[in-house]
């Protein structure tokens, strides 16, 4: 569900690129676009027959562009239906209901050095970041990792970009010395060096683990997950929505969000995988079993925020400020 105010955007251009990635240009049906910052995403409302989903897609267009948004969407056969729906529905002339832009993955524009690492479709927010950093005249490098050159979307665009000399391609089927080597390609830790990573969960875990081992401070390492494998099962517990005056039981195969919404509590949920942060809720009492990929380690240690779509209680009860 969503409680925001959607915009109606029209698909004005679509390019089916390498690697089953659709590059989709969206323009307003009426009015003008809301400006966005590098790292931002759009929430698309996908409705078709019995399908009713919200999914998030990063903006890859230039933040300085005011006439259109562009997103890149991978047609993933193992997804929960969102990406395949976009590929079916986002044809030229189609109108889509959209919320945003929102930015949970902001760029530190004043960094002395920025290292952007995109795996597969995780390249999309990195392209917007590279465009912004180039416009600012900042020092940066963009590492783009894919299985093969033949499935590398945006290849021609990036090779022709004014910052092409800052882009390094890494293909899994290429020569050993051109593959991403984190011992070689990560810079030394520094307070004014920032790292950004986006891509499949295994790829991200590998890069983030290497950055931590190398000594990069958590505040200088930024991440965005497109999806995550989440274990939603566990022992039952009780949740009190104090502001609403409602208490519910969350069963072993239920989620906090579903239990609260079934009881009439208004809670905005979109990704259902703990990656977008839409459902983050304040916790007043109780110990949290964090299962999301959105909150930072510091936020988890504080123990006062929970992603209600996937995380659970460690004890018998949680009290939420909702």
mmCIF file of C-alpha atoms in Angstrom:
data_model
loop_
_atom_site.group_PDB
_atom_site.id
_atom_site.type_symbol
_atom_site.label_atom_id
_atom_site.label_comp_id
_atom_site.label_asym_id
_atom_site.label_seq_id
_atom_site.Cartn_x
_atom_site.Cartn_y
_atom_site.Cartn_z
ATOM 1 C CA UNK A 1 0.000 0.000 0.000
ATOM 2 C CA UNK A 2 1.049 3.628 -0.323
ATOM 3 C CA UNK A 3 -0.156 6.791 1.336
ATOM 4 C CA UNK A 4 1.759 9.227 -0.859
ATOM 5 C CA UNK A 5 0.503 11.311 -3.772
ATOM 6 C CA UNK A 6 1.451 9.633 -7.059
ATOM 7 C CA UNK A 7 2.495 11.468 -10.208
ATOM 8 C CA UNK A 8 1.449 10.344 -13.666
ATOM 9 C CA UNK A 9 4.395 9.976 -16.021
ATOM 10 C CA UNK A 10 4.312 8.910 -19.660
ATOM 11 C CA UNK A 11 6.829 6.611 -21.319
ATOM 12 C CA UNK A 12 8.226 8.706 -24.184
ATOM 13 C CA UNK A 13 11.171 6.542 -25.164
ATOM 14 C CA UNK A 14 12.301 2.976 -24.545
ATOM 15 C CA UNK A 15 15.505 1.224 -25.534
ATOM 16 C CA UNK A 16 15.867 -2.507 -24.968
ATOM 17 C CA UNK A 17 19.568 -2.678 -24.222
ATOM 18 C CA UNK A 18 22.012 -5.511 -23.740
ATOM 19 C CA UNK A 19 21.481 -7.927 -20.867
ATOM 20 C CA UNK A 20 17.647 -7.750 -20.907
ATOM 21 C CA UNK A 21 17.699 -4.202 -19.515
ATOM 22 C CA UNK A 22 15.040 -1.746 -20.652
ATOM 23 C CA UNK A 23 16.106 1.898 -20.573
ATOM 24 C CA UNK A 24 12.908 3.860 -20.038
ATOM 25 C CA UNK A 25 12.428 7.607 -20.379
ATOM 26 C CA UNK A 26 9.557 9.152 -18.420
ATOM 27 C CA UNK A 27 8.051 12.611 -18.864
ATOM 28 C CA UNK A 28 5.233 14.344 -16.985
ATOM 29 C CA UNK A 29 1.731 14.200 -18.434
ATOM 30 C CA UNK A 30 1.161 17.637 -16.918
ATOM 31 C CA UNK A 31 3.390 20.158 -15.204
ATOM 32 C CA UNK A 32 7.098 19.844 -14.563
ATOM 33 C CA UNK A 33 9.331 17.274 -12.931
ATOM 34 C CA UNK A 34 10.512 17.433 -9.346
ATOM 35 C CA UNK A 35 14.321 17.909 -9.265
ATOM 36 C CA UNK A 36 16.328 14.976 -7.935
ATOM 37 C CA UNK A 37 19.786 14.361 -6.543
ATOM 38 C CA UNK A 38 22.205 11.650 -7.627
ATOM 39 C CA UNK A 39 21.380 8.318 -5.994
ATOM 40 C CA UNK A 40 17.615 8.924 -5.969
ATOM 41 C CA UNK A 41 14.986 6.415 -7.065
ATOM 42 C CA UNK A 42 11.376 6.356 -8.210
ATOM 43 C CA UNK A 43 8.593 4.195 -6.770
ATOM 44 C CA UNK A 44 6.544 2.707 -9.609
ATOM 45 C CA UNK A 45 3.013 1.461 -8.981
ATOM 46 C CA UNK A 46 2.510 -1.610 -11.164
ATOM 47 C CA UNK A 47 -1.105 -2.609 -11.656
ATOM 48 C CA UNK A 48 -2.185 -5.334 -14.069
ATOM 49 C CA UNK A 49 -5.131 -7.687 -13.548
ATOM 50 C CA UNK A 50 -4.523 -9.125 -10.043
ATOM 51 C CA UNK A 51 -1.018 -7.647 -9.846
ATOM 52 C CA UNK A 52 -0.686 -4.648 -7.525
ATOM 53 C CA UNK A 53 2.924 -3.886 -6.590
ATOM 54 C CA UNK A 54 5.177 -0.985 -5.694
ATOM 55 C CA UNK A 55 8.774 -1.328 -6.875
ATOM 56 C CA UNK A 56 11.797 0.982 -6.708
ATOM 57 C CA UNK A 57 14.090 1.863 -9.632
ATOM 58 C CA UNK A 58 17.116 4.149 -9.474
ATOM 59 C CA UNK A 59 17.346 7.194 -11.692
ATOM 60 C CA UNK A 60 20.246 7.039 -14.136
ATOM 61 C CA UNK A 61 19.577 10.329 -15.917
ATOM 62 C CA UNK A 62 21.567 13.480 -15.263
ATOM 63 C CA UNK A 63 20.365 15.295 -12.115
ATOM 64 C CA UNK A 64 20.711 18.511 -14.140
ATOM 65 C CA UNK A 65 18.121 17.250 -16.656
ATOM 66 C CA UNK A 66 14.715 18.865 -16.078
ATOM 67 C CA UNK A 67 12.695 17.441 -18.974
ATOM 68 C CA UNK A 68 12.661 13.728 -18.214
ATOM 69 C CA UNK A 69 13.636 10.932 -15.842
ATOM 70 C CA UNK A 70 15.385 7.779 -17.036
ATOM 71 C CA UNK A 71 15.491 4.406 -15.323
ATOM 72 C CA UNK A 72 17.009 1.064 -16.297
ATOM 73 C CA UNK A 73 15.088 -2.100 -15.440
ATOM 74 C CA UNK A 74 16.482 -5.626 -15.633
ATOM 75 C CA UNK A 75 13.998 -8.310 -16.697
ATOM 76 C CA UNK A 76 14.727 -10.770 -13.925
ATOM 77 C CA UNK A 77 12.946 -14.138 -14.265
ATOM 78 C CA UNK A 78 13.516 -14.961 -10.585
ATOM 79 C CA UNK A 79 12.039 -11.697 -9.296
ATOM 80 C CA UNK A 80 8.627 -11.492 -7.631
ATOM 81 C CA UNK A 81 6.996 -10.120 -10.760
ATOM 82 C CA UNK A 82 7.881 -6.434 -10.646
ATOM 83 C CA UNK A 83 10.582 -6.290 -13.303
ATOM 84 C CA UNK A 84 8.659 -8.461 -15.741
ATOM 85 C CA UNK A 85 5.610 -6.233 -15.242
ATOM 86 C CA UNK A 86 7.673 -3.134 -16.056
ATOM 87 C CA UNK A 87 8.905 -4.764 -19.266
ATOM 88 C CA UNK A 88 5.317 -5.543 -20.269
ATOM 89 C CA UNK A 89 3.708 -2.282 -19.193
ATOM 90 C CA UNK A 90 6.337 0.384 -19.941
ATOM 91 C CA UNK A 91 5.776 0.725 -23.670
ATOM 92 C CA UNK A 92 5.989 4.067 -25.447
ATOM 93 C CA UNK A 93 2.821 6.028 -24.751
ATOM 94 C CA UNK A 94 1.950 4.142 -21.553
ATOM 95 C CA UNK A 95 1.209 6.153 -18.434
ATOM 96 C CA UNK A 96 2.571 4.999 -15.078
ATOM 97 C CA UNK A 97 1.734 6.038 -11.537
ATOM 98 C CA UNK A 98 4.934 7.078 -9.788
ATOM 99 C CA UNK A 99 5.996 8.426 -6.401
ATOM 100 C CA UNK A 100 9.234 10.244 -5.690
ATOM 101 C CA UNK A 101 11.961 10.928 -6.378
ATOM 102 C CA UNK A 102 13.325 9.804 -3.005
ATOM 103 C CA UNK A 103 16.980 9.494 -2.049
ATOM 104 C CA UNK A 104 18.223 6.985 0.530
ATOM 105 C CA UNK A 105 21.596 6.713 -1.256
ATOM 106 C CA UNK A 106 22.870 10.308 -1.405
ATOM 107 C CA UNK A 107 26.165 11.401 -2.871
ATOM 108 C CA UNK A 108 28.731 13.230 -0.717
ATOM 109 C CA UNK A 109 29.402 15.949 -3.267
ATOM 110 C CA UNK A 110 32.284 17.497 -1.344
ATOM 111 C CA UNK A 111 34.385 14.301 -1.142
ATOM 112 C CA UNK A 112 37.964 14.593 -2.376
ATOM 113 C CA UNK A 113 37.683 11.180 -4.033
ATOM 114 C CA UNK A 114 34.656 9.011 -4.874
ATOM 115 C CA UNK A 115 34.790 5.371 -5.950
ATOM 116 C CA UNK A 116 31.604 4.090 -7.598
ATOM 117 C CA UNK A 117 31.188 0.310 -7.943
ATOM 118 C CA UNK A 118 28.195 -1.053 -9.853
ATOM 119 C CA UNK A 119 27.433 -4.724 -10.407
ATOM 120 C CA UNK A 120 25.026 -5.483 -13.253
ATOM 121 C CA UNK A 121 21.858 -3.399 -12.991
ATOM 122 C CA UNK A 122 23.449 -1.746 -9.936
ATOM 123 C CA UNK A 123 25.140 0.579 -12.416
ATOM 124 C CA UNK A 124 22.046 2.790 -12.716
ATOM 125 C CA UNK A 125 22.489 5.062 -9.671
ATOM 126 C CA UNK A 126 26.223 5.160 -10.362
ATOM 127 C CA UNK A 127 25.635 6.719 -13.781
ATOM 128 C CA UNK A 128 23.715 9.608 -12.227
ATOM 129 C CA UNK A 129 26.464 9.983 -9.620
ATOM 130 C CA UNK A 130 29.186 10.008 -12.291
ATOM 131 C CA UNK A 131 27.346 12.701 -14.244
ATOM 132 C CA UNK A 132 27.025 14.842 -11.144
ATOM 133 C CA UNK A 133 30.636 14.380 -10.044
ATOM 134 C CA UNK A 134 31.853 15.217 -13.550
ATOM 135 C CA UNK A 135 29.748 18.404 -13.559
ATOM 136 C CA UNK A 136 31.269 19.365 -10.193
ATOM 137 C CA UNK A 137 34.805 18.660 -11.418
ATOM 138 C CA UNK A 138 35.386 16.096 -8.645
ATOM 139 C CA UNK A 139 37.880 13.233 -8.649
ATOM 140 C CA UNK A 140 36.116 9.886 -9.140
ATOM 141 C CA UNK A 141 36.299 6.481 -10.800
ATOM 142 C CA UNK A 142 33.409 4.272 -11.882
ATOM 143 C CA UNK A 143 33.924 0.485 -11.820
ATOM 144 C CA UNK A 144 31.274 -1.420 -13.806
ATOM 145 C CA UNK A 145 31.167 -5.192 -13.349
ATOM 146 C CA UNK A 146 29.170 -7.548 -15.574
ATOM 147 C CA UNK A 147 29.283 -11.179 -16.707
ATOM 148 C CA UNK A 148 30.306 -10.298 -20.255
ATOM 149 C CA UNK A 149 30.641 -7.347 -22.610
ATOM 150 C CA UNK A 150 27.716 -8.774 -24.589
ATOM 151 C CA UNK A 151 25.307 -8.226 -21.652
ATOM 152 C CA UNK A 152 26.630 -4.828 -20.570
ATOM 153 C CA UNK A 153 23.864 -2.222 -20.813
ATOM 154 C CA UNK A 154 24.800 1.452 -21.219
ATOM 155 C CA UNK A 155 28.094 0.327 -22.770
ATOM 156 C CA UNK A 156 28.026 2.666 -25.761
ATOM 157 C CA UNK A 157 26.709 5.552 -23.652
ATOM 158 C CA UNK A 158 29.466 5.233 -21.081
ATOM 159 C CA UNK A 159 32.196 4.824 -23.685
ATOM 160 C CA UNK A 160 31.020 8.050 -25.329
ATOM 161 C CA UNK A 161 30.508 9.963 -22.062
ATOM 162 C CA UNK A 162 32.650 13.047 -21.338
ATOM 163 C CA UNK A 163 33.971 11.134 -18.313
ATOM 164 C CA UNK A 164 34.750 7.935 -20.274
ATOM 165 C CA UNK A 165 38.336 8.024 -19.014
ATOM 166 C CA UNK A 166 36.953 7.574 -15.466
ATOM 167 C CA UNK A 167 35.017 4.372 -16.340
ATOM 168 C CA UNK A 168 36.633 0.957 -15.868
ATOM 169 C CA UNK A 169 34.799 -2.092 -17.230
ATOM 170 C CA UNK A 170 35.227 -5.500 -15.608
ATOM 171 C CA UNK A 171 33.878 -8.573 -17.444
ATOM 172 C CA UNK A 172 33.740 -11.972 -15.736
ATOM 173 C CA UNK A 173 34.681 -13.720 -18.978
ATOM 174 C CA UNK A 174 37.517 -11.331 -19.751
ATOM 175 C CA UNK A 175 41.217 -11.476 -19.034
ATOM 176 C CA UNK A 176 42.192 -11.992 -15.403
ATOM 177 C CA UNK A 177 43.917 -8.629 -15.093
ATOM 178 C CA UNK A 178 40.786 -6.676 -16.121
ATOM 179 C CA UNK A 179 38.487 -8.251 -13.533
ATOM 180 C CA UNK A 180 37.675 -6.270 -10.405
ATOM 181 C CA UNK A 181 40.510 -6.762 -7.929
ATOM 182 C CA UNK A 182 39.512 -5.144 -4.649
ATOM 183 C CA UNK A 183 43.038 -5.269 -3.256
ATOM 184 C CA UNK A 184 44.113 -3.237 -6.290
ATOM 185 C CA UNK A 185 41.022 -1.180 -7.093
ATOM 186 C CA UNK A 186 39.954 0.042 -3.656
ATOM 187 C CA UNK A 187 41.849 3.163 -2.574
ATOM 188 C CA UNK A 188 43.500 3.492 0.806
ATOM 189 C CA UNK A 189 41.096 4.544 3.580
ATOM 190 C CA UNK A 190 40.831 8.294 4.080
ATOM 191 C CA UNK A 191 38.334 10.595 5.742
ATOM 192 C CA UNK A 192 37.666 12.408 2.462
ATOM 193 C CA UNK A 193 37.331 9.245 0.316
ATOM 194 C CA UNK A 194 33.865 7.782 -0.163
ATOM 195 C CA UNK A 195 32.886 4.396 -1.609
ATOM 196 C CA UNK A 196 29.518 3.565 -3.200
ATOM 197 C CA UNK A 197 28.349 0.075 -4.123
ATOM 198 C CA UNK A 198 25.158 -1.260 -5.685
ATOM 199 C CA UNK A 199 24.365 -4.611 -7.271
ATOM 200 C CA UNK A 200 23.372 -8.195 -6.428
ATOM 201 C CA UNK A 201 23.529 -9.072 -2.742
ATOM 202 C CA UNK A 202 26.467 -11.487 -3.010
ATOM 203 C CA UNK A 203 28.494 -8.971 -5.010
ATOM 204 C CA UNK A 204 27.742 -6.216 -2.524
ATOM 205 C CA UNK A 205 28.582 -8.363 0.481
ATOM 206 C CA UNK A 206 31.954 -9.156 -1.120
ATOM 207 C CA UNK A 207 32.793 -5.495 -1.800
ATOM 208 C CA UNK A 208 31.545 -4.272 1.570
ATOM 209 C CA UNK A 209 33.450 -6.980 3.401
ATOM 210 C CA UNK A 210 36.657 -6.053 1.586
ATOM 211 C CA UNK A 211 36.136 -2.363 2.345
ATOM 212 C CA UNK A 212 35.657 -3.100 6.043
ATOM 213 C CA UNK A 213 38.721 -5.348 6.152
ATOM 214 C CA UNK A 214 40.770 -2.638 4.439
ATOM 215 C CA UNK A 215 39.791 -0.186 7.171
ATOM 216 C CA UNK A 216 37.303 2.065 5.428
ATOM 217 C CA UNK A 217 35.080 3.766 7.998
ATOM 218 C CA UNK A 218 31.410 2.821 7.822
ATOM 219 C CA UNK A 219 30.446 6.482 7.382
ATOM 220 C CA UNK A 220 32.436 6.631 4.128
ATOM 221 C CA UNK A 221 30.975 3.422 2.654
ATOM 222 C CA UNK A 222 27.540 3.763 1.074
ATOM 223 C CA UNK A 223 25.317 0.983 -0.243
ATOM 224 C CA UNK A 224 21.998 0.419 -1.943
ATOM 225 C CA UNK A 225 20.365 -2.982 -2.300
ATOM 226 C CA UNK A 226 17.870 -3.570 -5.109
ATOM 227 C CA UNK A 227 16.692 -6.823 -3.567
ATOM 228 C CA UNK A 228 17.628 -9.179 -0.780
ATOM 229 C CA UNK A 229 16.981 -12.722 0.330
ATOM 230 C CA UNK A 230 15.076 -12.299 3.586
ATOM 231 C CA UNK A 231 14.043 -14.961 6.090
ATOM 232 C CA UNK A 232 10.598 -13.865 7.248
ATOM 233 C CA UNK A 233 9.931 -16.825 9.545
ATOM 234 C CA UNK A 234 10.369 -17.050 13.313
ATOM 235 C CA UNK A 235 8.603 -17.437 16.613
ATOM 236 C CA UNK A 236 5.368 -15.519 17.170
ATOM 237 C CA UNK A 237 5.335 -12.316 19.214
ATOM 238 C CA UNK A 238 3.119 -9.377 20.122
ATOM 239 C CA UNK A 239 3.279 -5.868 18.679
ATOM 240 C CA UNK A 240 1.605 -2.845 20.212
ATOM 241 C CA UNK A 241 0.977 0.097 17.895
ATOM 242 C CA UNK A 242 0.799 2.596 20.745
ATOM 243 C CA UNK A 243 -0.354 5.690 18.859
ATOM 244 C CA UNK A 244 -3.119 3.676 17.185
ATOM 245 C CA UNK A 245 -4.171 1.893 20.371
ATOM 246 C CA UNK A 246 -3.964 -1.507 18.670
ATOM 247 C CA UNK A 247 -2.099 -4.670 19.690
ATOM 248 C CA UNK A 248 -1.645 -7.581 17.299
ATOM 249 C CA UNK A 249 -0.131 -11.055 17.282
ATOM 250 C CA UNK A 250 2.534 -11.671 14.645
ATOM 251 C CA UNK A 251 2.574 -15.340 13.765
ATOM 252 C CA UNK A 252 5.561 -17.526 12.776
ATOM 253 C CA UNK A 253 4.969 -16.913 9.055
ATOM 254 C CA UNK A 254 3.486 -13.426 9.334
ATOM 255 C CA UNK A 255 5.177 -10.006 9.233
ATOM 256 C CA UNK A 256 4.712 -6.992 11.472
ATOM 257 C CA UNK A 257 3.521 -4.890 8.539
ATOM 258 C CA UNK A 258 0.906 -7.393 7.372
ATOM 259 C CA UNK A 259 -0.419 -7.976 10.896
ATOM 260 C CA UNK A 260 -0.737 -4.245 11.591
ATOM 261 C CA UNK A 261 -2.369 -3.427 8.262
ATOM 262 C CA UNK A 262 -4.838 -6.292 8.683
ATOM 263 C CA UNK A 263 -5.841 -4.665 11.988
ATOM 264 C CA UNK A 264 -6.406 -1.299 10.301
ATOM 265 C CA UNK A 265 -3.118 0.450 11.139
ATOM 266 C CA UNK A 266 -1.896 2.680 8.308
ATOM 267 C CA UNK A 267 1.634 1.663 7.354
ATOM 268 C CA UNK A 268 3.323 2.350 4.037
ATOM 269 C CA UNK A 269 5.033 -0.713 2.539
ATOM 270 C CA UNK A 270 6.653 -1.041 -0.860
ATOM 271 C CA UNK A 271 9.604 -3.410 -1.411
ATOM 272 C CA UNK A 272 8.684 -6.053 1.227
ATOM 273 C CA UNK A 273 12.366 -7.052 1.356
ATOM 274 C CA UNK A 274 13.830 -4.497 3.756
ATOM 275 C CA UNK A 275 15.768 -2.592 1.111
ATOM 276 C CA UNK A 276 13.825 0.613 0.404
ATOM 277 C CA UNK A 277 13.212 2.007 3.909
ATOM 278 C CA UNK A 278 9.597 2.990 3.241
ATOM 279 C CA UNK A 279 8.252 1.041 6.235
ATOM 280 C CA UNK A 280 10.850 2.161 8.802
ATOM 281 C CA UNK A 281 9.045 2.705 12.114
ATOM 282 C CA UNK A 282 10.134 4.006 15.527
ATOM 283 C CA UNK A 283 10.461 1.386 18.277
ATOM 284 C CA UNK A 284 9.580 2.460 21.822
ATOM 285 C CA UNK A 285 10.154 -0.829 23.643
ATOM 286 C CA UNK A 286 11.544 -4.268 22.908
ATOM 287 C CA UNK A 287 14.567 -5.902 21.290
ATOM 288 C CA UNK A 288 14.703 -6.074 17.492
ATOM 289 C CA UNK A 289 15.737 -8.970 15.257
ATOM 290 C CA UNK A 290 16.959 -6.917 12.282
ATOM 291 C CA UNK A 291 16.616 -8.683 8.924
ATOM 292 C CA UNK A 292 16.732 -5.716 6.568
ATOM 293 C CA UNK A 293 19.482 -4.371 4.325
ATOM 294 C CA UNK A 294 18.472 -0.737 4.757
ATOM 295 C CA UNK A 295 19.453 0.413 8.251
ATOM 296 C CA UNK A 296 23.081 1.163 9.014
ATOM 297 C CA UNK A 297 25.010 -0.688 11.713
ATOM 298 C CA UNK A 298 24.825 2.398 13.928
ATOM 299 C CA UNK A 299 21.053 2.620 13.481
ATOM 300 C CA UNK A 300 20.692 -1.038 14.383
ATOM 301 C CA UNK A 301 22.799 -0.595 17.494
ATOM 302 C CA UNK A 302 20.583 2.305 18.597
ATOM 303 C CA UNK A 303 17.675 -0.162 18.643
ATOM 304 C CA UNK A 304 14.929 2.387 18.002
ATOM 305 C CA UNK A 305 14.106 1.763 14.330
ATOM 306 C CA UNK A 306 12.677 -1.276 12.558
ATOM 307 C CA UNK A 307 11.835 -2.235 8.974
ATOM 308 C CA UNK A 308 8.353 -3.545 9.647
ATOM 309 C CA UNK A 309 8.113 -5.445 6.362
ATOM 310 C CA UNK A 310 10.675 -8.089 7.328
ATOM 311 C CA UNK A 311 12.317 -7.645 10.760
ATOM 312 C CA UNK A 312 10.974 -9.306 13.887
ATOM 313 C CA UNK A 313 11.193 -9.255 17.697
ATOM 314 C CA UNK A 314 13.889 -11.087 19.621
ATOM 315 C CA UNK A 315 11.609 -11.266 22.612
ATOM 316 C CA UNK A 316 7.893 -11.635 23.208
ATOM 317 C CA UNK A 317 6.849 -8.049 22.553
ATOM 318 C CA UNK A 318 7.593 -4.842 20.641
ATOM 319 C CA UNK A 319 6.014 -1.429 21.098
ATOM 320 C CA UNK A 320 5.993 0.783 18.018
ATOM 321 C CA UNK A 321 5.307 4.509 17.761
ATOM 322 C CA UNK A 322 2.598 4.232 15.136
#
